[in-house]
Amino acid sequence: MIDQLSLVAVYPEIFLLVMTCVISLVDLTVKSPTRRPTYVLTLLTLACVAFLQGQNALAGQSISAFGGMVVSDPMGLWLKCFAAIAMFVTLVYGRDYATSRDMLRAGDLFTLSLYALLGMFVMISGHNFLVIYLGLELLTLSSYALVALRRDDAKAIEAAMKYFVLGALASGFLLYGLSLVYGATGSLDLSEVMQAIAGGPATLKGSAQVLTLGLVFVVAGLAFKLGVVPFHMWVPDVYHGAPTSITLMVGGAPKLAAFAIVIRLLVEGMAPLAVDWQQMLAVLAVASLLIGNLAAIAQTNLKRMLAFSTIAQMGFMLLGLLAGVVSGAQGLDSGNMANAYSASMFYVITYVLTTLGTFGVILLLSRNGFESDEIADLAGLNQRSPLYAGVMAVCMFSLAGVPPLVGFYAKLSVLQALLASSQPIYIGLAVFAVVMSLIGAFYYLRLVKVMYFDA
């Protein structure tokens, strides 16, 4: 018998799936080249889903469903709400761009976007290795098709192939890591995995070495999905090669889902192994901040610059997760740990919202045959369009962490969480992050200079 609570926990996802199937069928009858009926139905679906998720989040309930395989909690609900909003904004921005580049010959853009969003929802809610992996594959397979949607563009096809090959490799890493963890613990359920690891060798079904090896592969797979160094190779190529509306789709909402599975797998599933994975996260964060910021300075293409900026921003977000681990390991009050994780979540949400504004301006400036994706293309933008220049400048200042914009408070909350640990190494990491932010400010402010002071 189906537990009624199980359906209550996932009714927004069921609604999204049903509407995606309906929209796929309706699109078969649409003759308009702009796919207006499909577009309107898609936006209404996204608005309803965002409303339902937001309403559930405000209720503040945590529900475990389908035998513990799915969990509906405030963190996941807010992430799903913002993911739906990000997808809504992306499609509003990207429709004219897609129409002018013959990407709407069928309604694939809209239906694949909804399937990708459903994959994100499954990833965010998953509390079982198989459910999380199922959501991840639904998202990535939809993303590969979206990147290759412009079939007459060699750059987009090349980007899709690179994304597919590297994405398949990363999925293999993650799946192999999860299988090793399953072999060591004897369970696919995150709660049972946590109990088995916490109980030590007596409760493990396999050796501790197998468990540690599995953890290494899991962290490698998660690092690829976040796009952090040294698993960042795909990010600049996909950002640059994909159509700009798809770049925004790949660089926006999926970051929220990637953050969620990091929390689910590492914090809720493997917290007793924190001593092992916090060192890996520290290396990933430092390398991402260093290489992301230094490589961004050398870019002349705006989309590639924003890709390296993303790598650095994800490195900063990992510092927040690291601070939560430190607070837990030191036995500080649970408030410090929760503050660190919430700072990290706040950081990734503000990053996604700022990215929507940044790529939105690039999309609005693009015309058929002109992508507006070189930094030089924005020269003198303030003389041509003060509004677009102003929006882009605010987004750049926010990404750079200039007060009083939201990006400053996001960075400040992560640094405060790091400093709360009071350990010299983490204070050193906070200082390093500030120095890297100053370096990052150079290429953000260079764009403002080009818009306002270049001819």
XYZ file of C-alpha atoms in Angstrom:
455
model
C 0.000 0.000 0.000
C 1.295 3.474 -0.914
C 1.888 5.703 2.073
C -0.126 8.891 1.518
C 2.733 10.974 2.951
C 4.976 9.693 0.143
C 2.810 11.391 -2.459
C 2.461 14.523 -0.310
C 6.261 14.817 -0.206
C 6.654 14.754 -4.004
C 3.438 16.255 -5.404
C 5.252 19.272 -6.981
C 7.550 16.798 -8.794
C 4.536 14.741 -9.953
C 2.874 17.938 -11.210
C 6.082 18.910 -13.059
C 6.379 15.463 -14.691
C 2.714 15.401 -15.775
C 2.910 18.929 -17.215
C 6.158 18.104 -19.045
C 4.426 15.159 -20.747
C 1.386 17.342 -21.557
C 3.619 20.091 -23.006
C 5.469 17.506 -25.147
C 2.141 16.364 -26.622
C 0.746 19.892 -27.066
C 3.923 20.936 -28.898
C 3.235 18.345 -31.617
C 0.205 20.412 -32.690
C 1.977 23.809 -32.573
C 2.768 25.302 -35.989
C 4.059 28.722 -34.854
C 7.852 29.121 -35.371
C 8.105 30.903 -31.989
C 6.302 27.999 -30.186
C 4.185 30.493 -28.252
C 1.657 27.996 -26.731
C 4.512 25.714 -25.596
C 6.403 28.693 -24.157
C 3.398 30.020 -22.208
C 2.527 26.572 -20.817
C 6.154 26.038 -19.759
C 6.323 29.370 -17.909
C 2.991 28.696 -16.160
C 4.268 25.268 -15.093
C 7.515 26.720 -13.724
C 5.651 29.488 -11.875
C 3.281 26.954 -10.262
C 6.141 24.630 -9.287
C 8.159 27.499 -7.756
C 5.051 28.608 -5.810
C 4.361 25.077 -4.514
C 7.972 24.535 -3.439
C 8.140 27.962 -1.761
C 4.855 27.331 0.073
C 6.102 23.947 1.332
C 9.408 25.513 2.413
C 7.592 28.184 4.457
C 5.658 25.408 6.239
C 9.048 24.192 7.519
C 8.135 20.492 7.646
C 10.583 17.646 6.994
C 8.993 14.534 5.498
C 10.738 11.238 4.782
C 8.977 9.288 2.025
C 9.159 6.072 -0.022
C 10.864 4.141 2.759
C 13.413 6.883 3.420
C 14.569 7.072 -0.218
C 13.245 10.637 -0.606
C 13.363 13.465 1.909
C 11.490 16.763 1.744
C 13.099 19.312 4.078
C 13.310 23.151 4.169
C 16.842 23.223 2.664
C 15.819 21.079 -0.297
C 12.521 22.905 -0.799
C 14.186 26.337 -0.932
C 16.814 25.061 -3.362
C 14.061 23.621 -5.581
C 12.117 26.885 -5.414
C 15.152 28.923 -6.533
C 16.021 26.337 -9.216
C 12.513 26.721 -10.697
C 12.818 30.538 -10.566
C 16.239 30.377 -12.267
C 14.833 28.158 -15.048
C 11.848 30.509 -15.469
C 14.107 33.554 -15.853
C 16.453 31.651 -18.201
C 13.612 30.781 -20.590
C 12.213 34.337 -20.517
C 15.660 35.702 -21.428
C 16.532 32.972 -23.893
C 13.403 32.666 -26.044
C 14.167 35.520 -28.469
C 17.795 34.380 -28.680
C 16.696 30.812 -29.463
C 14.121 31.965 -32.026
C 16.659 34.073 -33.970
C 19.076 31.114 -34.129
C 16.528 28.538 -35.301
C 16.662 26.585 -32.025
C 12.851 26.379 -31.778
C 12.149 24.155 -34.783
C 10.527 21.888 -32.195
C 9.731 22.528 -28.536
C 12.827 20.631 -27.423
C 14.254 23.659 -25.598
C 11.234 23.829 -23.300
C 10.648 20.111 -22.694
C 14.352 19.336 -22.143
C 14.561 22.282 -19.704
C 11.662 20.832 -17.701
C 13.229 17.359 -17.688
C 16.517 18.891 -16.517
C 14.645 20.679 -13.712
C 12.938 17.416 -12.722
C 16.396 15.805 -12.552
C 17.537 18.607 -10.218
C 14.487 18.075 -7.986
C 15.215 14.320 -7.742
C 18.894 15.043 -6.921
C 17.946 17.555 -4.226
C 15.359 15.232 -2.595
C 17.301 11.981 -2.912
C 18.281 10.243 0.338
C 19.416 7.052 -1.335
C 22.401 6.455 -3.634
C 20.246 5.166 -6.509
C 17.730 8.045 -6.322
C 20.516 10.654 -6.297
C 22.228 8.990 -9.263
C 18.916 8.714 -11.151
C 18.321 12.468 -10.734
C 21.902 13.230 -11.762
C 21.585 11.220 -15.000
C 18.241 12.840 -15.868
C 19.836 16.281 -15.477
C 23.070 15.509 -17.341
C 21.447 13.698 -20.297
C 19.050 16.642 -20.757
C 21.999 19.064 -20.488
C 24.020 17.275 -23.185
C 21.079 17.539 -25.598
C 20.504 21.211 -24.721
C 24.157 22.132 -25.386
C 23.931 20.434 -28.821
C 20.552 22.008 -29.631
C 22.019 24.341 -32.251
C 22.857 21.579 -34.696
C 24.317 23.843 -37.406
C 26.930 25.375 -35.070
C 30.268 23.532 -34.973
C 31.275 25.180 -31.658
C 28.085 24.013 -29.919
C 28.491 20.433 -31.196
C 32.147 20.400 -30.077
C 31.158 21.717 -26.627
C 28.426 19.055 -26.349
C 30.879 16.256 -27.240
C 33.434 17.451 -24.662
C 30.695 17.802 -22.062
C 29.345 14.325 -22.869
C 32.717 12.534 -22.728
C 33.909 14.253 -19.534
C 30.440 14.045 -17.969
C 30.289 10.294 -18.625
C 33.722 9.926 -17.014
C 32.608 11.899 -13.933
C 29.360 9.897 -13.667
C 31.486 6.742 -13.769
C 33.667 8.095 -10.955
C 30.630 8.874 -8.828
C 28.894 5.564 -9.526
C 32.058 3.569 -8.834
C 32.586 5.505 -5.583
C 28.983 4.898 -4.478
C 29.309 1.179 -5.289
C 32.465 0.949 -3.128
C 30.713 2.748 -0.255
C 27.768 0.346 -0.665
C 30.169 -2.603 -0.583
C 31.762 -1.320 2.623
C 28.539 -0.377 4.456
C 25.998 -2.800 2.975
C 23.338 -0.123 2.402
C 22.218 2.396 -0.217
C 20.258 4.495 2.298
C 22.161 7.566 3.540
C 20.957 7.228 7.150
C 22.046 3.586 7.324
C 25.376 4.429 5.641
C 25.956 7.096 8.311
C 25.189 4.624 11.131
C 27.450 1.958 9.622
C 30.376 4.383 9.277
C 29.826 5.867 12.758
C 29.837 2.384 14.314
C 33.416 1.756 13.166
C 34.899 -1.535 11.888
C 32.388 -3.588 13.898
C 29.401 -2.367 11.822
C 31.129 -2.207 8.405
C 30.475 -5.029 5.927
C 33.788 -4.375 4.117
C 37.187 -2.911 4.924
C 37.789 0.706 5.921
C 40.243 1.028 2.996
C 37.463 0.247 0.495
C 35.292 2.890 2.169
C 38.043 5.521 1.928
C 38.704 4.670 -1.729
C 34.983 4.988 -2.431
C 34.971 8.388 -0.722
C 37.812 9.601 -2.997
C 35.828 8.647 -6.121
C 32.630 10.241 -4.748
C 34.425 13.547 -4.027
C 35.983 13.471 -7.531
C 32.547 12.989 -9.125
C 31.017 15.798 -7.025
C 33.953 18.101 -7.839
C 33.271 17.625 -11.553
C 29.598 18.510 -11.151
C 30.592 21.689 -9.259
C 33.278 22.450 -11.861
C 36.137 22.935 -9.384
C 39.868 22.454 -10.064
C 41.249 19.985 -11.191
C 37.927 18.750 -12.631
C 37.157 22.074 -14.314
C 38.319 21.332 -17.882
C 34.792 21.228 -19.307
C 33.553 24.513 -17.802
C 35.286 27.118 -20.090
C 34.675 25.062 -23.254
C 30.994 24.415 -22.534
C 30.343 28.023 -21.433
C 32.050 29.355 -24.565
C 30.767 26.833 -27.116
C 27.145 26.452 -26.010
C 24.493 28.947 -27.181
C 24.348 31.733 -24.568
C 20.825 30.835 -23.368
C 22.015 27.249 -22.746
C 25.191 28.523 -21.039
C 22.936 30.320 -18.565
C 20.882 27.143 -18.084
C 24.002 25.008 -17.432
C 25.693 27.621 -15.229
C 22.665 28.579 -13.139
C 20.135 26.204 -11.560
C 22.285 22.985 -11.724
C 24.742 24.578 -9.261
C 21.950 24.493 -6.642
C 21.399 20.772 -7.268
C 25.157 20.085 -7.128
C 25.345 21.887 -3.773
C 22.436 19.748 -2.506
C 24.053 16.410 -3.387
C 27.310 17.511 -1.736
C 25.325 18.148 1.463
C 23.335 14.896 1.116
C 26.291 12.608 0.364
C 29.098 14.131 2.437
C 27.306 15.776 5.372
C 24.196 13.601 5.796
C 25.782 10.338 4.593
C 29.493 10.403 5.399
C 29.952 12.944 8.196
C 32.017 10.464 10.314
C 34.585 10.492 7.472
C 34.832 14.297 7.642
C 38.500 14.158 8.639
C 39.216 12.566 5.246
C 36.979 14.617 2.980
C 37.558 18.019 4.618
C 41.213 17.816 3.497
C 40.087 17.072 -0.062
C 37.629 19.983 0.013
C 40.358 22.312 1.309
C 42.670 21.372 -1.601
C 39.834 21.743 -4.138
C 38.829 25.144 -2.703
C 42.375 26.578 -2.659
C 43.176 25.316 -6.185
C 39.859 26.635 -7.552
C 40.309 30.088 -6.030
C 43.885 30.327 -7.310
C 43.498 28.958 -10.846
C 39.973 30.322 -11.410
C 40.935 33.910 -10.564
C 44.333 33.915 -12.305
C 43.007 32.291 -15.493
C 40.039 34.700 -15.650
C 42.424 37.681 -15.849
C 43.893 36.358 -19.126
C 40.539 35.948 -20.920
C 39.275 38.213 -23.698
C 36.049 36.255 -24.231
C 33.361 37.309 -21.749
C 31.780 33.841 -21.442
C 35.160 32.183 -20.795
C 35.960 34.863 -18.202
C 32.658 34.145 -16.442
C 33.417 30.391 -16.642
C 36.709 30.815 -14.758
C 34.919 33.200 -12.396
C 32.414 30.372 -11.697
C 35.282 28.019 -10.817
C 36.599 30.569 -8.289
C 33.102 31.201 -6.867
C 32.537 27.458 -6.336
C 35.899 27.325 -4.525
C 34.640 30.040 -2.175
C 31.424 28.108 -1.615
C 33.438 24.985 -0.641
C 35.104 27.027 2.114
C 31.664 27.420 3.730
C 31.170 23.628 3.690
C 34.649 23.237 5.140
C 33.794 25.627 7.984
C 30.729 23.516 8.837
C 32.877 20.383 9.041
C 35.389 22.142 11.307
C 32.635 23.329 13.661
C 31.246 19.793 13.868
C 34.679 18.218 14.427
C 35.528 20.690 17.199
C 32.273 19.946 19.006
C 31.183 23.584 18.815
C 27.498 24.233 19.253
C 25.346 22.994 16.368
C 24.422 26.625 15.631
C 27.948 27.305 14.329
C 27.758 24.261 12.058
C 24.301 25.218 10.774
C 25.485 28.802 10.200
C 28.413 27.553 8.112
C 26.196 25.366 5.917
C 23.572 28.098 5.590
C 26.339 30.580 4.626
C 27.421 28.192 1.891
C 23.833 27.783 0.685
C 23.286 31.565 0.757
C 26.479 31.962 -1.272
C 25.441 29.553 -4.017
C 21.924 31.064 -4.274
C 23.260 34.633 -4.574
C 25.801 33.432 -7.158
C 23.031 31.849 -9.286
C 20.812 34.957 -9.089
C 23.720 37.247 -10.028
C 24.626 34.946 -12.927
C 21.055 35.277 -14.226
C 21.523 39.062 -14.389
C 24.957 38.846 -16.020
C 24.035 36.415 -18.787
C 20.669 38.150 -19.175
C 22.445 41.318 -20.306
C 24.636 39.310 -22.739
C 21.485 37.687 -24.173
C 19.693 41.020 -24.539
C 22.688 42.532 -26.360
C 23.007 39.561 -28.751
C 21.550 39.761 -32.247
C 21.325 37.240 -35.073
C 24.891 36.786 -36.294
C 26.355 38.706 -33.329
C 26.881 36.951 -29.983
C 28.151 39.915 -27.898
C 30.394 37.503 -25.984
C 33.735 39.320 -26.266
C 34.753 41.805 -23.572
C 35.526 44.327 -26.348
C 31.894 44.055 -27.556
C 30.789 45.931 -24.403
C 33.036 48.950 -25.088
C 31.104 52.186 -24.551
C 27.925 50.319 -23.570
C 26.996 53.129 -21.173
C 26.659 55.565 -24.116
C 24.413 53.145 -26.038
C 22.365 51.704 -23.194
C 22.849 53.089 -19.664
C 20.309 50.592 -18.271
C 22.146 47.475 -19.515
C 25.493 48.939 -18.469
C 24.095 49.703 -15.008
C 22.677 46.183 -14.525
C 25.933 44.579 -15.685
C 27.983 46.880 -13.414
C 25.835 45.977 -10.369
C 26.239 42.252 -11.166
C 30.023 42.640 -11.539
C 30.300 44.566 -8.258
C 28.208 41.881 -6.538
C 30.378 39.044 -7.912
C 33.466 40.970 -6.789
C 31.996 41.298 -3.277
C 31.714 45.105 -3.153
C 29.495 46.372 -0.283
C 26.580 46.960 0.120
C 25.601 44.459 -2.603
C 24.417 40.933 -1.800
C 27.658 39.323 -3.039
C 29.539 41.116 -0.244
C 27.263 39.677 2.455
C 27.553 36.192 0.905
C 31.358 36.353 1.052
C 31.265 37.872 4.541
C 29.036 35.073 5.887
C 31.438 32.398 4.560
C 34.480 34.208 6.034
C 32.728 34.603 9.408
C 31.981 30.861 9.423
C 35.667 30.109 8.738
C 36.902 32.503 11.437
C 34.470 30.993 14.001
C 36.613 27.835 14.063
C 39.537 29.850 15.586
C 42.091 27.436 14.112
C 45.202 29.061 12.536
C 44.916 27.021 9.321
C 41.312 28.128 8.739
C 42.112 31.745 9.593
C 44.888 31.404 6.972
C 42.323 30.054 4.478
C 40.086 33.060 5.180
C 42.999 35.463 4.519
C 43.839 33.568 1.310
C 40.184 33.827 0.186
C 40.218 37.609 0.769
C 43.440 37.990 -1.263
C 41.930 35.927 -4.098
C 38.784 38.094 -3.969
C 40.963 41.173 -4.445
C 42.602 39.558 -7.487
C 39.148 38.602 -8.768
C 37.964 42.188 -8.375
C 40.466 43.182 -11.096
C 38.731 41.359 -13.959
C 35.237 42.273 -12.752
C 36.142 45.963 -12.509
C 37.957 45.788 -15.876
C 34.570 45.008 -17.466
C 33.022 48.059 -15.759
C 35.913 50.189 -17.050
C 35.333 48.898 -20.625
C 31.601 49.709 -20.453
C 31.964 53.198 -18.991
C 35.334 54.568 -20.158
C 36.226 52.886 -23.461
C 35.148 54.396 -26.748
